[in-house]
């Protein structure tokens, strides 16, 4: 590979960052070319000259008691015992676990390889995919995507199928994109493809690292249904971390996408999510809960309507305590080709400390006339009237405050179906995060 083509894959930071980056410094996510390591720990420029490096994929059977024990141990760092019990109570033939680290994918599923994976409802492979920016018209986003493409030349693709006779049963997929165990940098790109008529529940966990760029894409085919819980919680080991977490969701005609996002930053974390409603009457119902007691979270959700009659809504609830800081930069973008669109974005924030800060910048960009779109934002402290009311019912001030905060944050995960396991896991996770802020 010539030096010219390498430079093309590793572009420099655009000279004039666009407005949406003014709250976080984009330079934090642009390591010098000489310092960038690929998922195998080699300098990216050197690795590019040697050619593509495929993912190493190992399959294990969920029927093995040893595998189940190992999976529980690995997940215990991210989920509560109750959440683990709920996961392992599911039908094992419709559940798979993926653990990604340093270019190695460990797959624990009912199928032992890609040739047999269709019987279990999934197919897993590594393929080369050209990465565009998560959000269009972004020079910085395009440059970041090019750098991710260079660090992870292969994309791990997970295809969820609808086997005959099981079309009504959702396939549950649990994925942990871990921080690099041997290196200070972590790069991942996962692509989920849910075929027409299939149903999938996806739990995607982005773990910490000193520097990380993780991206996952979800393609919801026509008539398919996908529920996703997307989590990230930083640790004390990553107080100086710089993490860029990206997601792009495309929903086809008549497709349905629902999610709950839960974030608790420690270092500098930027989350970019673009949900694109491509087909006619596609739907997306989304929710987000943020608990920031330290660090900075810059959250940019974009709902992009590209097909007629599409519906989307987002409820984002943010809680900041201590020196925690959060930024909400929501955007509803409706293309000319998407008349009769309906969209709602609501951002509500709760400040628990004089030193905490939350900035909210909701935006609308609407091109057709025949639409119904609205957004709203509110920021405040715990309502003294609510505390007084609960106090008259026998709750102490600490108990009353904990109940108010918990109820507020819990609305940030209410887009998932109440009867599903993902909703229970999301609620357990929010409970744990709120407990770290106020004793319940």
Coordinates of C-alpha atoms in Angstrom, one line a residue:
X1 CA 0.0 0.0 0.0
X2 CA 1.4 3.4 -0.9
X3 CA 2.0 6.2 1.6
X4 CA -0.6 8.3 -0.3
X5 CA -3.4 5.7 0.2
X6 CA -2.4 5.4 3.9
X7 CA -2.7 9.2 4.3
X8 CA -6.2 9.0 2.7
X9 CA -7.3 6.4 5.3
X10 CA -5.9 8.5 8.1
X11 CA -7.1 12.1 7.5
X12 CA -6.2 15.0 9.7
X13 CA -8.6 16.9 11.8
X14 CA -10.7 19.3 9.6
X15 CA -9.6 22.9 10.1
X16 CA -13.1 24.3 10.8
X17 CA -15.0 22.0 13.2
X18 CA -18.8 22.3 12.6
X19 CA -21.0 23.7 15.3
X20 CA -22.1 20.5 16.9
X21 CA -18.6 19.8 18.2
X22 CA -18.2 23.1 20.2
X23 CA -19.0 21.3 23.6
X24 CA -16.2 18.8 23.3
X25 CA -12.8 19.1 21.7
X26 CA -12.6 16.9 18.6
X27 CA -8.8 16.8 18.9
X28 CA -9.2 14.4 21.9
X29 CA -10.4 11.7 19.5
X30 CA -7.6 12.3 16.9
X31 CA -4.5 10.5 18.0
X32 CA -1.3 11.3 16.1
X33 CA -0.9 8.8 13.3
X34 CA 2.3 7.5 14.8
X35 CA 0.5 6.7 18.1
X36 CA -2.6 4.9 16.7
X37 CA -2.6 1.2 17.3
X38 CA -4.9 -1.2 15.5
X39 CA -6.9 -3.9 17.4
X40 CA -3.8 -6.2 17.3
X41 CA -1.7 -3.6 19.0
X42 CA 0.4 -2.7 15.9
X43 CA 0.9 0.8 14.6
X44 CA -2.0 1.5 12.2
X45 CA 0.3 2.8 9.4
X46 CA 2.4 -0.3 9.6
X47 CA -0.6 -2.6 9.7
X48 CA -2.2 -1.0 6.7
X49 CA 1.0 -1.6 4.7
X50 CA 0.7 -5.3 5.5
X51 CA -2.9 -5.7 4.4
X52 CA -6.2 -6.6 6.1
X53 CA -6.2 -8.4 9.4
X54 CA -9.3 -10.6 9.9
X55 CA -11.2 -11.0 13.2
X56 CA -10.4 -14.2 15.0
X57 CA -13.8 -15.8 15.9
X58 CA -14.1 -18.7 18.3
X59 CA -17.5 -20.5 18.9
X60 CA -18.7 -22.3 22.0
X61 CA -21.9 -24.1 22.7
X62 CA -24.3 -22.7 25.3
X63 CA -25.0 -26.2 26.3
X64 CA -21.7 -26.4 28.1
X65 CA -21.9 -25.8 31.8
X66 CA -18.3 -24.5 31.7
X67 CA -19.3 -21.9 29.0
X68 CA -22.3 -20.8 31.0
X69 CA -20.2 -20.3 34.1
X70 CA -17.6 -18.3 32.1
X71 CA -20.3 -16.1 30.6
X72 CA -21.8 -15.3 33.9
X73 CA -18.4 -14.3 35.3
X74 CA -17.6 -12.1 32.3
X75 CA -21.0 -10.3 32.5
X76 CA -20.9 -9.9 36.3
X77 CA -18.6 -6.9 35.8
X78 CA -21.4 -5.1 33.9
X79 CA -24.8 -6.5 35.2
X80 CA -26.4 -7.2 38.5
X81 CA -27.1 -10.8 39.7
X82 CA -30.8 -10.2 39.1
X83 CA -30.1 -9.2 35.5
X84 CA -27.9 -12.2 34.9
X85 CA -30.6 -14.5 36.3
X86 CA -33.2 -12.9 33.9
X87 CA -30.8 -13.5 30.9
X88 CA -30.1 -17.1 31.7
X89 CA -33.8 -17.8 32.3
X90 CA -34.4 -17.2 28.5
X91 CA -34.6 -20.0 26.1
X92 CA -31.0 -21.0 25.4
X93 CA -31.6 -21.9 21.8
X94 CA -32.6 -18.3 21.1
X95 CA -29.8 -16.6 23.0
X96 CA -26.2 -15.8 22.1
X97 CA -23.3 -14.0 23.8
X98 CA -20.4 -12.2 22.1
X99 CA -17.3 -10.9 23.8
X100 CA -15.1 -8.6 21.7
X101 CA -11.5 -7.7 22.7
X102 CA -8.3 -7.0 20.8
X103 CA -9.6 -8.3 17.5
X104 CA -10.9 -11.5 19.0
X105 CA -14.6 -12.4 19.1
X106 CA -15.7 -15.1 21.5
X107 CA -19.1 -16.3 20.6
X108 CA -21.2 -18.5 23.0
X109 CA -24.3 -19.5 21.1
X110 CA -26.5 -22.6 20.2
X111 CA -24.5 -22.8 17.0
X112 CA -20.8 -23.6 16.9
X113 CA -19.9 -21.9 13.6
X114 CA -21.1 -19.7 10.8
X115 CA -22.1 -22.8 8.7
X116 CA -24.6 -23.9 11.4
X117 CA -25.5 -20.5 12.8
X118 CA -28.7 -20.2 10.8
X119 CA -30.3 -23.0 12.8
X120 CA -29.9 -20.8 15.9
X121 CA -31.2 -17.7 14.2
X122 CA -27.9 -15.9 13.7
X123 CA -24.9 -15.8 11.3
X124 CA -21.6 -14.3 12.3
X125 CA -18.7 -13.3 10.0
X126 CA -16.0 -10.7 9.5
X127 CA -16.4 -8.6 6.3
X128 CA -14.8 -5.5 4.9
X129 CA -17.2 -2.5 5.0
X130 CA -16.7 1.1 3.9
X131 CA -17.6 3.3 6.7
X132 CA -19.3 6.6 6.2
X133 CA -20.0 9.2 8.9
X134 CA -22.7 8.3 11.4
X135 CA -24.3 11.7 10.7
X136 CA -24.1 13.1 7.2
X137 CA -22.6 16.5 6.3
X138 CA -20.0 16.1 9.0
X139 CA -16.4 16.5 8.0
X140 CA -15.2 15.5 11.4
X141 CA -17.5 12.5 11.5
X142 CA -16.2 11.4 8.1
X143 CA -12.6 11.7 9.2
X144 CA -13.3 9.7 12.4
X145 CA -15.0 7.0 10.4
X146 CA -12.0 6.7 8.1
X147 CA -9.7 6.3 11.1
X148 CA -11.9 3.6 12.6
X149 CA -11.9 1.8 9.2
X150 CA -8.1 1.9 9.2
X151 CA -7.8 0.6 12.8
X152 CA -10.5 -2.2 12.3
X153 CA -10.3 -3.2 8.6
X154 CA -12.9 -5.9 9.1
X155 CA -16.4 -5.3 10.5
X156 CA -17.9 -8.0 12.6
X157 CA -21.3 -8.7 11.1
X158 CA -24.1 -10.4 13.0
X159 CA -27.2 -11.4 10.9
X160 CA -30.4 -12.3 12.7
X161 CA -32.7 -14.5 10.7
X162 CA -36.3 -15.6 11.2
X163 CA -36.3 -19.4 11.1
X164 CA -39.6 -21.1 10.1
X165 CA -42.0 -21.5 13.0
X166 CA -40.1 -19.1 15.2
X167 CA -41.0 -15.8 13.6
X168 CA -42.8 -14.6 16.8
X169 CA -39.9 -15.4 19.1
X170 CA -37.2 -12.8 19.5
X171 CA -33.6 -13.7 19.3
X172 CA -31.6 -12.3 22.3
X173 CA -28.1 -11.1 21.5
X174 CA -25.7 -9.9 24.3
X175 CA -22.6 -8.2 23.1
X176 CA -19.7 -6.8 25.3
X177 CA -17.3 -4.6 23.4
X178 CA -14.5 -4.6 26.0
X179 CA -11.7 -2.1 26.5
X180 CA -8.4 -3.5 25.2
X181 CA -7.0 -5.9 27.8
X182 CA -3.4 -5.5 26.6
X183 CA -3.3 -2.1 25.0
X184 CA -4.4 1.4 26.0
X185 CA -6.6 1.8 22.8
X186 CA -9.7 0.0 21.8
X187 CA -11.4 0.0 18.4
X188 CA -14.5 -2.0 17.4
X189 CA -17.1 -1.9 14.6
X190 CA -20.1 -4.3 14.9
X191 CA -22.9 -4.5 12.3
X192 CA -26.2 -6.1 13.2
X193 CA -28.5 -7.0 10.3
X194 CA -32.1 -8.1 11.3
X195 CA -33.8 -9.7 8.3
X196 CA -37.4 -9.1 7.2
X197 CA -39.9 -10.6 9.7
X198 CA -37.3 -11.3 12.3
X199 CA -37.3 -10.1 15.9
X200 CA -34.2 -9.3 17.9
X201 CA -33.4 -8.1 21.4
X202 CA -29.9 -6.6 21.5
X203 CA -28.0 -5.8 24.7
X204 CA -24.9 -3.9 23.6
X205 CA -22.4 -2.9 26.3
X206 CA -19.4 -0.7 25.6
X207 CA -16.8 -1.1 28.3
X208 CA -14.1 1.3 29.2
X209 CA -10.6 1.9 28.0
X210 CA -8.1 4.8 28.1
X211 CA -8.9 5.7 24.5
X212 CA -11.7 4.0 22.6
X213 CA -13.7 4.4 19.4
X214 CA -16.5 1.9 19.3
X215 CA -19.3 1.9 16.7
X216 CA -22.2 -0.4 16.0
X217 CA -24.7 -0.2 13.2
X218 CA -28.2 -1.8 13.2
X219 CA -30.2 -2.5 10.0
X220 CA -33.8 -3.2 10.7
X221 CA -35.2 -4.7 7.5
X222 CA -38.8 -4.3 6.3
X223 CA -41.3 -5.6 8.9
X224 CA -38.6 -6.5 11.4
X225 CA -38.6 -5.5 15.1
X226 CA -35.6 -4.7 17.2
X227 CA -35.3 -3.7 20.8
X228 CA -31.9 -2.5 22.0
X229 CA -30.4 -1.7 25.4
X230 CA -27.1 0.2 25.0
X231 CA -25.0 0.7 28.1
X232 CA -21.7 2.4 29.1
X233 CA -20.6 3.0 32.7
X234 CA -17.1 4.3 33.4
X235 CA -14.9 3.3 36.3
X236 CA -12.4 5.0 38.5
X237 CA -9.6 3.5 36.3
X238 CA -10.8 5.7 33.4
X239 CA -11.1 9.1 34.9
X240 CA -8.8 10.5 32.1
X241 CA -10.3 8.4 29.4
X242 CA -11.4 9.7 26.0
X243 CA -14.3 7.6 24.5
X244 CA -16.1 8.0 21.3
X245 CA -19.2 5.8 21.1
X246 CA -21.2 5.9 17.8
X247 CA -24.3 4.2 16.5
X248 CA -26.3 4.3 13.3
X249 CA -29.7 2.6 13.0
X250 CA -31.6 2.3 9.7
X251 CA -35.2 1.2 9.8
X252 CA -36.9 -0.1 6.7
X253 CA -40.5 0.0 5.6
X254 CA -42.9 -1.0 8.4
X255 CA -40.0 -1.7 10.7
X256 CA -40.0 -1.0 14.4
X257 CA -37.1 0.0 16.6
X258 CA -37.2 0.6 20.3
X259 CA -34.3 1.3 22.7
X260 CA -33.1 2.4 26.1
X261 CA -29.6 4.0 26.5
X262 CA -27.9 4.2 29.9
X263 CA -24.7 6.2 30.3
X264 CA -22.5 7.0 33.3
X265 CA -19.3 8.8 32.2
X266 CA -16.1 9.1 34.2
X267 CA -13.7 10.7 31.6
X268 CA -14.7 12.5 28.4
X269 CA -17.3 10.5 26.6
X270 CA -19.0 11.5 23.4
X271 CA -22.0 9.6 22.2
X272 CA -23.4 10.0 18.7
X273 CA -26.6 8.2 17.7
X274 CA -28.3 8.6 14.4
X275 CA -31.6 6.7 13.9
X276 CA -32.7 6.9 10.2
X277 CA -36.2 6.0 9.3
X278 CA -35.7 5.0 5.7
X279 CA -38.9 3.2 4.8
X280 CA -42.6 4.2 4.7
X281 CA -44.3 4.1 8.1
X282 CA -41.1 3.1 9.9
X283 CA -41.1 3.7 13.7
X284 CA -38.5 4.5 16.3
X285 CA -39.3 4.9 20.0
X286 CA -36.2 5.8 22.0
X287 CA -35.3 6.7 25.6
X288 CA -32.0 7.7 27.4
X289 CA -31.0 7.8 31.0
X290 CA -27.7 9.6 32.0
X291 CA -26.3 9.7 35.5
X292 CA -23.1 11.9 35.6
X293 CA -21.4 12.2 38.9
X294 CA -18.0 12.9 37.4
X295 CA -16.6 13.3 33.9
X296 CA -18.3 14.8 30.8
X297 CA -20.9 13.2 28.5
X298 CA -21.7 14.9 25.2
X299 CA -24.8 13.2 23.8
X300 CA -25.9 13.9 20.2
X301 CA -29.0 12.0 19.2
X302 CA -30.3 12.5 15.7
X303 CA -33.6 11.3 14.4
X304 CA -33.6 11.4 10.6
X305 CA -36.8 11.0 8.7
X306 CA -36.2 9.9 5.1
X307 CA -39.4 8.0 4.3
X308 CA -43.1 9.2 4.3
X309 CA -45.3 8.6 7.3
X310 CA -42.5 7.8 9.7
X311 CA -42.8 8.2 13.5
X312 CA -40.1 8.8 16.1
X313 CA -39.9 9.9 19.7
X314 CA -37.1 10.4 22.2
X315 CA -37.3 11.0 26.0
X316 CA -33.9 11.8 27.4
X317 CA -33.5 12.2 31.2
X318 CA -30.2 13.4 32.6
X319 CA -29.0 13.6 36.3
X320 CA -25.8 15.4 37.2
X321 CA -24.2 15.5 40.7
X322 CA -20.8 16.4 42.1
X323 CA -18.8 17.9 39.3
X324 CA -20.6 15.9 36.6
X325 CA -21.4 17.5 33.3
X326 CA -23.7 16.4 30.5
X327 CA -24.6 18.0 27.1
X328 CA -27.7 17.2 25.1
X329 CA -27.6 18.2 21.4
X330 CA -30.7 16.5 19.9
X331 CA -31.7 17.0 16.3
X332 CA -34.8 16.0 14.3
X333 CA -34.1 16.1 10.6
X334 CA -37.0 15.6 8.2
X335 CA -36.2 15.3 4.5
X336 CA -38.3 16.5 1.7
X337 CA -39.1 12.9 0.8
X338 CA -40.7 12.3 4.2
X339 CA -44.1 14.1 4.4
X340 CA -46.6 13.1 7.1
X341 CA -43.8 12.5 9.5
X342 CA -44.3 12.7 13.3
X343 CA -41.4 13.4 15.6
X344 CA -41.0 14.3 19.3
X345 CA -37.8 14.9 21.3
X346 CA -38.0 15.7 25.0
X347 CA -35.0 16.4 27.3
X348 CA -35.4 16.9 31.0
X349 CA -32.5 17.4 33.4
X350 CA -32.0 17.2 37.2
X351 CA -29.1 19.0 38.9
X352 CA -28.1 17.6 42.3
X353 CA -25.1 19.9 43.0
X354 CA -24.2 23.5 42.5
X355 CA -21.0 22.4 40.7
X356 CA -22.9 20.1 38.3
X357 CA -23.8 21.4 34.8
X358 CA -26.1 20.3 32.0
X359 CA -26.4 22.0 28.7
X360 CA -29.4 21.4 26.4
X361 CA -29.5 22.4 22.8
X362 CA -32.5 20.7 21.0
X363 CA -32.8 21.4 17.2
X364 CA -35.3 20.9 14.4
X365 CA -34.6 20.9 10.7
X366 CA -37.8 20.4 8.7
X367 CA -38.0 20.6 4.9
X368 CA -41.5 19.4 4.0
X369 CA -44.7 21.2 5.1
X370 CA -47.0 18.3 6.0
X371 CA -45.3 17.2 9.3
X372 CA -45.9 17.2 13.1
X373 CA -42.7 17.8 15.0
X374 CA -41.9 19.2 18.4
X375 CA -39.2 19.3 21.0
X376 CA -38.8 20.6 24.6
X377 CA -36.2 20.9 27.3
X378 CA -36.3 21.7 31.0
X379 CA -33.6 21.8 33.7
X380 CA -34.0 22.1 37.5
X381 CA -33.3 20.8 40.9
X382 CA -35.2 18.3 43.0
X383 CA -38.7 19.7 43.7
X384 CA -39.1 20.7 47.3
X385 CA -42.8 20.2 47.2
X386 CA -42.3 16.5 46.2
X387 CA -39.9 16.1 49.1
X388 CA -42.4 17.7 51.5
X389 CA -45.2 15.5 50.3
X390 CA -43.2 12.3 50.7
X391 CA -42.0 13.6 54.1
X392 CA -45.6 13.8 55.2
X393 CA -46.0 10.1 54.2
X394 CA -43.3 9.0 56.6
X395 CA -40.2 9.0 54.3
X396 CA -37.0 10.6 55.5
X397 CA -35.4 13.4 53.5
X398 CA -32.8 11.0 52.1
X399 CA -35.4 8.4 51.2
X400 CA -37.7 11.0 49.6
X401 CA -34.8 12.4 47.5
X402 CA -33.8 8.9 46.4
X403 CA -37.3 8.1 45.3
X404 CA -37.7 11.3 43.3
X405 CA -34.3 10.8 41.5
X406 CA -35.0 7.2 40.8
X407 CA -38.5 7.9 39.4
X408 CA -37.0 10.7 37.3
X409 CA -34.2 8.6 35.8
X410 CA -36.4 5.6 35.3
X411 CA -38.4 7.4 32.7
X412 CA -35.2 7.4 30.6
X413 CA -35.6 3.7 29.9
X414 CA -39.4 3.5 29.4
X415 CA -39.3 3.0 25.6
X416 CA -38.6 -0.7 25.9
X417 CA -41.6 -3.2 26.2
X418 CA -42.3 -3.7 29.9
X419 CA -42.6 -7.4 29.6
X420 CA -39.2 -7.9 28.0
X421 CA -35.9 -8.9 29.7
X422 CA -34.1 -5.8 28.3
X423 CA -36.5 -3.5 30.3
X424 CA -35.7 -5.3 33.5
X425 CA -32.0 -5.1 32.9
X426 CA -32.2 -1.4 32.0
X427 CA -34.1 -0.7 35.2
X428 CA -31.7 -2.7 37.3
X429 CA -28.8 -0.7 35.8
X430 CA -30.4 2.6 36.5
X431 CA -31.1 1.6 40.0
X432 CA -27.5 0.8 40.6
X433 CA -26.3 4.1 39.2
X434 CA -28.8 6.1 41.2
X435 CA -27.8 4.2 44.3
X436 CA -24.3 5.5 43.7
X437 CA -25.6 9.1 43.8
X438 CA -28.1 8.9 46.7
X439 CA -28.6 6.0 49.1
X440 CA -31.9 4.3 48.4

